[in-house]
CSV table of N, CA and C in Angstrom, one decimal:
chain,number,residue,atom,x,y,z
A,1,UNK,N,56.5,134.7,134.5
A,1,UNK,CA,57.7,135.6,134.6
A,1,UNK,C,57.2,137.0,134.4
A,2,UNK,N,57.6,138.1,135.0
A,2,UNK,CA,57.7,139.3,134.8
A,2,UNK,C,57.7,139.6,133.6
A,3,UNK,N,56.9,140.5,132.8
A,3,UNK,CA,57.7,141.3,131.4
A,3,UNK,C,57.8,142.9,131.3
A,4,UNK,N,58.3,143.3,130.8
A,4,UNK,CA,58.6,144.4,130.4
A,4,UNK,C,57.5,145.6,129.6
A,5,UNK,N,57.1,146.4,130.2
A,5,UNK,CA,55.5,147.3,129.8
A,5,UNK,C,56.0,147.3,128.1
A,6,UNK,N,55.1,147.0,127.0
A,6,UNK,CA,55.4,146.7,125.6
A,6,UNK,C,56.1,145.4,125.0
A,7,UNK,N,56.5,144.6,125.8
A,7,UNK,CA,57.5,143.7,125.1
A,7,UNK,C,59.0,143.7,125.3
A,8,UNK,N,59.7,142.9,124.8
A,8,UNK,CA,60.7,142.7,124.6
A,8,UNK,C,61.8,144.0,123.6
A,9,UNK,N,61.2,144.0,122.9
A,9,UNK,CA,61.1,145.3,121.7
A,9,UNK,C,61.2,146.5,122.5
A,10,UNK,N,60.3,147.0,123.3
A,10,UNK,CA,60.5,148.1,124.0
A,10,UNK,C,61.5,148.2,125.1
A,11,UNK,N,61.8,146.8,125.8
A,11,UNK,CA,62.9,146.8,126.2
A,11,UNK,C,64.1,147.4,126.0
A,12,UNK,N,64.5,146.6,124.8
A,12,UNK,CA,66.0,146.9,124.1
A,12,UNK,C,65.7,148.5,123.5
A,13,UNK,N,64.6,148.9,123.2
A,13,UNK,CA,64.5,150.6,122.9
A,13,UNK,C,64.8,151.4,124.4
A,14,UNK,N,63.9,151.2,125.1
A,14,UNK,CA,64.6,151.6,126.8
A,14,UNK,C,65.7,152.1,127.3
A,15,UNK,N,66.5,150.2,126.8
A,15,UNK,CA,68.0,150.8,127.0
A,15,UNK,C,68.8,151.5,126.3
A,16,UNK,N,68.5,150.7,124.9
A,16,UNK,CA,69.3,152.1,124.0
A,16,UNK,C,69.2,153.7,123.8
A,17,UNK,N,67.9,153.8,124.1
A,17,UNK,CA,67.8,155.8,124.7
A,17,UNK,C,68.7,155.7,125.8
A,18,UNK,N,68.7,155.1,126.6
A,18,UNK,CA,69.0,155.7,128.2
A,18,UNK,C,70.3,155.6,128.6
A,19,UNK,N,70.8,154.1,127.9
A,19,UNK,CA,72.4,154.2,128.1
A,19,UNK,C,73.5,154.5,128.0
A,20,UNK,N,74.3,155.2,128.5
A,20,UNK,CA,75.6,155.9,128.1
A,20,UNK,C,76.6,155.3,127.9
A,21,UNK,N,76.7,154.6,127.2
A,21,UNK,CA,78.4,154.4,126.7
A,21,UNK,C,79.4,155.2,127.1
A,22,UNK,N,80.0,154.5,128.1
A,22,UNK,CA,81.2,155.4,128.8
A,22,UNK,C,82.5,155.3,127.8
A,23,UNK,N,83.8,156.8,127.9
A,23,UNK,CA,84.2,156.6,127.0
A,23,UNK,C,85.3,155.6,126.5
A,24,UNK,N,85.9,154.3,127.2
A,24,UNK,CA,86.6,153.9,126.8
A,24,UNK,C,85.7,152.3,126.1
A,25,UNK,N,85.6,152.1,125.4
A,25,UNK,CA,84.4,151.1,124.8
A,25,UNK,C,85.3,149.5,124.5
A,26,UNK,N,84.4,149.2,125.1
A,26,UNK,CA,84.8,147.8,125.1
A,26,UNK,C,83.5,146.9,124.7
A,27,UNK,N,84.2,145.4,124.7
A,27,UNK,CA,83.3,144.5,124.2
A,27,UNK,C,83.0,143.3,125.4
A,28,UNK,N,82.2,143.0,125.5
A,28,UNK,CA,81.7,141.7,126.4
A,28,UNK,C,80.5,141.7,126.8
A,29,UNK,N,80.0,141.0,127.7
A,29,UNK,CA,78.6,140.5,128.4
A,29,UNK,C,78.2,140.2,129.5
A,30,UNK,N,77.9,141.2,130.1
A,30,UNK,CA,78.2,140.9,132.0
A,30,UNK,C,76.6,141.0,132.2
A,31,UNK,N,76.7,140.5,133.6
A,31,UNK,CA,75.0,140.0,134.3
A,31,UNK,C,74.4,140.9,135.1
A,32,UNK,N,73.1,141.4,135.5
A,32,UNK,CA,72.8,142.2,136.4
A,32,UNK,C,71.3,141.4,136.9
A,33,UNK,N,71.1,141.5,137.6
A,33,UNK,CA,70.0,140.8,138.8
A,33,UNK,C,69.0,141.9,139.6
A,34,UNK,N,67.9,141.5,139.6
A,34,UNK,CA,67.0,142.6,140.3
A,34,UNK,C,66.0,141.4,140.3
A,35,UNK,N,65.0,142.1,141.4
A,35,UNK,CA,63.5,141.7,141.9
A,35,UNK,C,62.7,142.3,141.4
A,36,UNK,N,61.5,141.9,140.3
A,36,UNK,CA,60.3,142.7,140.1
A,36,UNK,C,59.6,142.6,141.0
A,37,UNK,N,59.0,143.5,141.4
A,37,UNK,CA,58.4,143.0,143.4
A,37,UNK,C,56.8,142.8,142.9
A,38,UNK,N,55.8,142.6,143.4
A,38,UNK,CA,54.5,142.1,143.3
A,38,UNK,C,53.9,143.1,142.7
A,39,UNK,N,54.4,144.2,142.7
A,39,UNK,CA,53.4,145.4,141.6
A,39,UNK,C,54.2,146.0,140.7
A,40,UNK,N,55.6,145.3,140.3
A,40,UNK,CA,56.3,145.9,139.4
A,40,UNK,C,57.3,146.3,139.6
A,41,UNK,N,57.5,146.9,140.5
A,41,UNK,CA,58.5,148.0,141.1
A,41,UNK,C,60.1,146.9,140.8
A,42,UNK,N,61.2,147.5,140.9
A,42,UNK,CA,62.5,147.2,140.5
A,42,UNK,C,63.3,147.1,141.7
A,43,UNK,N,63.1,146.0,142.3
A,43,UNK,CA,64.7,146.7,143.7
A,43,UNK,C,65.8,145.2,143.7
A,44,UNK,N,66.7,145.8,144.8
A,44,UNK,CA,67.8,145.0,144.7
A,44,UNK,C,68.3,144.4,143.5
A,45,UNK,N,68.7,145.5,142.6
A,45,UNK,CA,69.7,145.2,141.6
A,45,UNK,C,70.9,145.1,142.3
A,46,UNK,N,72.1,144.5,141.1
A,46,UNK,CA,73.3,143.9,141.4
A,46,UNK,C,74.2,143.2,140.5
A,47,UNK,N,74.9,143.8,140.2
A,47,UNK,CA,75.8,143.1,138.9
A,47,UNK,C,76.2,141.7,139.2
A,48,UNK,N,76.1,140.6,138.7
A,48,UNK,CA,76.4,139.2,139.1
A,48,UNK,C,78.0,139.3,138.2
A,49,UNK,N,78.3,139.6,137.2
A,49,UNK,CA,79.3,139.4,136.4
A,49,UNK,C,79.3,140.5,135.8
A,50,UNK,N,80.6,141.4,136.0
A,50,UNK,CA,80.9,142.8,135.0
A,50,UNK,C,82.0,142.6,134.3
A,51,UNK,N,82.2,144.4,133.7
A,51,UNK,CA,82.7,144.5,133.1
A,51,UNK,C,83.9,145.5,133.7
A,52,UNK,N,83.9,145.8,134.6
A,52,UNK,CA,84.3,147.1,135.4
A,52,UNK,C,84.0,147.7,135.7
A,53,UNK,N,84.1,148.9,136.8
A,53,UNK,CA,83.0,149.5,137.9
A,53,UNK,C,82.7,150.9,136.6
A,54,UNK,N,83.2,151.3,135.6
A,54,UNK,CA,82.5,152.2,134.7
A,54,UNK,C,80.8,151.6,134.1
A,55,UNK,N,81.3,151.1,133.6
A,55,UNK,CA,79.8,150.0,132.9
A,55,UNK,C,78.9,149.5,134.2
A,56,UNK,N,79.5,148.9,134.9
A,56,UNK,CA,78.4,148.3,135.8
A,56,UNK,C,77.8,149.6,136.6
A,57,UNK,N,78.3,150.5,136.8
A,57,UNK,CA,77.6,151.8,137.6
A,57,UNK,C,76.6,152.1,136.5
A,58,UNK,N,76.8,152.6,135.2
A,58,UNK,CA,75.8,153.0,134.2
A,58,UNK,C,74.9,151.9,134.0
A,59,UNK,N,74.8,150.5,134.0
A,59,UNK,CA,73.5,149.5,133.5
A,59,UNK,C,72.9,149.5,135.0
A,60,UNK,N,73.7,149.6,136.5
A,60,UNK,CA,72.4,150.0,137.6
A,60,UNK,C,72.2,151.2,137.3
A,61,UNK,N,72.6,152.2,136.7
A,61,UNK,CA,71.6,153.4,136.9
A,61,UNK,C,70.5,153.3,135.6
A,62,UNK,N,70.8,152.5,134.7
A,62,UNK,CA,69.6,152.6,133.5
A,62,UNK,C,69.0,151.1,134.5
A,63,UNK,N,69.1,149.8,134.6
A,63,UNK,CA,68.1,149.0,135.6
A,63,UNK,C,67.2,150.1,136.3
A,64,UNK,N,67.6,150.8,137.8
A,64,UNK,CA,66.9,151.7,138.4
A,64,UNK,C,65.8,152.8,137.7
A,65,UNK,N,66.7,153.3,136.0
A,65,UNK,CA,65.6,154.5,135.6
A,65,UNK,C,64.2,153.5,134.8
A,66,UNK,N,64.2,151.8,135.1
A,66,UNK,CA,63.0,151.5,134.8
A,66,UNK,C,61.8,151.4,134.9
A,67,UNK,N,61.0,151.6,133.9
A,67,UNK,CA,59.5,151.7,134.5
A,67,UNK,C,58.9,150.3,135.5
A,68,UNK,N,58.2,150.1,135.9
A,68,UNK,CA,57.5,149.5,136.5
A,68,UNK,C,57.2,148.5,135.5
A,69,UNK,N,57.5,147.0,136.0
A,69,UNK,CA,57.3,145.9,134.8
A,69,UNK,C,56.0,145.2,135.0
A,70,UNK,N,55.3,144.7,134.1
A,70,UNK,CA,54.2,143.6,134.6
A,70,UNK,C,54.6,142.6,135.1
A,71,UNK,N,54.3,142.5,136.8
A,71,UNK,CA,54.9,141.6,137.8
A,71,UNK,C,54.4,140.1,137.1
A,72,UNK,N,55.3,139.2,137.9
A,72,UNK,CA,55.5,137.8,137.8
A,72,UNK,C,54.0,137.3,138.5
A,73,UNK,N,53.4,136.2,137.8
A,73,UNK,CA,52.0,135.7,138.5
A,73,UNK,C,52.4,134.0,138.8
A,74,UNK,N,51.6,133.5,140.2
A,74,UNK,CA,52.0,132.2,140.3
A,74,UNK,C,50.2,131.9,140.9
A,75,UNK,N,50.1,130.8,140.2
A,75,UNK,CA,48.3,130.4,140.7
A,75,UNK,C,47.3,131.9,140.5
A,76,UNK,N,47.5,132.7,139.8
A,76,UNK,CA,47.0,134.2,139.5
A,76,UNK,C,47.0,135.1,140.1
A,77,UNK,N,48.1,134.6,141.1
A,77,UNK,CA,48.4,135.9,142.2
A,77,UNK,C,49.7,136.5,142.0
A,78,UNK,N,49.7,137.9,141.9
A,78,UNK,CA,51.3,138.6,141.6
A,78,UNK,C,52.1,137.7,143.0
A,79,UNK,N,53.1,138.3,142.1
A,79,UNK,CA,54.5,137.7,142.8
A,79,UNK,C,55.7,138.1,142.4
A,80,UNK,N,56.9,138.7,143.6
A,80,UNK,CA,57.9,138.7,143.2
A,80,UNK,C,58.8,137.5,142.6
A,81,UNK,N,59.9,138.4,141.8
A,81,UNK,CA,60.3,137.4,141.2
A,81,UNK,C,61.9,137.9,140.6
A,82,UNK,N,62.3,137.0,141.4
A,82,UNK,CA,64.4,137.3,140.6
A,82,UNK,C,64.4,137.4,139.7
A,83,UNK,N,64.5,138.4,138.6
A,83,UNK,CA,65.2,138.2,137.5
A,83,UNK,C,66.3,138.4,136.8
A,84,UNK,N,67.0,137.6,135.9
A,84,UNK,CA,68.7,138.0,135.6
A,84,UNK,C,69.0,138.1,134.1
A,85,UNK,N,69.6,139.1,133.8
A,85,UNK,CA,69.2,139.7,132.8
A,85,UNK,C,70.8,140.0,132.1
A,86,UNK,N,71.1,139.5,130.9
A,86,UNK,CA,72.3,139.8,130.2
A,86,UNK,C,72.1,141.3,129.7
A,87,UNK,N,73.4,141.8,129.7
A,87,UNK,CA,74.0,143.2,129.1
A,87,UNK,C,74.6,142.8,128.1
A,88,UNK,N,74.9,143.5,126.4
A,88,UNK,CA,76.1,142.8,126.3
A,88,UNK,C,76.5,144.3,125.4
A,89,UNK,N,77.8,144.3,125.1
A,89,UNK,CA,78.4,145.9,124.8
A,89,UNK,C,78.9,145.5,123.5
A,90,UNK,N,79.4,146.5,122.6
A,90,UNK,CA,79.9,146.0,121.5
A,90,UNK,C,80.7,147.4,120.9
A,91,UNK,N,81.6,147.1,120.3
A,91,UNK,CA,82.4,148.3,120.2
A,91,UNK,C,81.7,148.5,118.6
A,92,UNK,N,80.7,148.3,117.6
A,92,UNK,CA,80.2,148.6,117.1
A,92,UNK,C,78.9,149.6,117.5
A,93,UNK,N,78.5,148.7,118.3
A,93,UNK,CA,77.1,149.5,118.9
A,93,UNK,C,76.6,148.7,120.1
A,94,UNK,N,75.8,149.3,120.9
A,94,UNK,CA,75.6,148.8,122.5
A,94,UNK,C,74.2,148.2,121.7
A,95,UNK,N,74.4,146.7,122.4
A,95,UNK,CA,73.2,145.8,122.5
A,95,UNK,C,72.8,145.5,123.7
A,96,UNK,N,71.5,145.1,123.7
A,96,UNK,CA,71.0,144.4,125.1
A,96,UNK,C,70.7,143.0,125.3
């Protein structure tokens, strides 16, 4: 599987610098989908399950502002690879 340059850990730091909590705040957990392509790179994201076109426009624009991930390997050859990926919001504080 694809991971994330640092871990999991730098992940969820990632998003919490980068994402804007738009202002009417709500709570739930909607899906976004993208391809790590064979050197990393991020394309064809896509909200599978939202929350409304405010939120889902800001988690593709923080998806998009990501770095390049360590692509997916199959028999030790890179490889793209789907991956789907929970958001989840909280009217205390934004988790990922």
């Amino acid at each position: 599987m694809p991971a994330f340059p640092g871990g999991e850990n730098e992940h969820t730091r990632f998003f919490s610098n980068n994402l804007k909590v738009p202002a009417e705040s709500i709570e739930g957990t909607f899906y976004v989908s993208f391809k790590v392509k064979e050197y990393g790179s991020i394309t064809d994201a896509k909200i599978l399950r939202g929350l409304g076109k405010t939120y889902d426009d800001e988690v593709l624009r923080v998806i998009n502002l990501m770095p390049e991930w360590l692509p997916g390997r199959q028999n030790g050859e890179a490889v793209a690879v789907k991956f789907n990926m929970p958001v989840k919001f909280s009217k205390k504080q934004d988790l990922l």
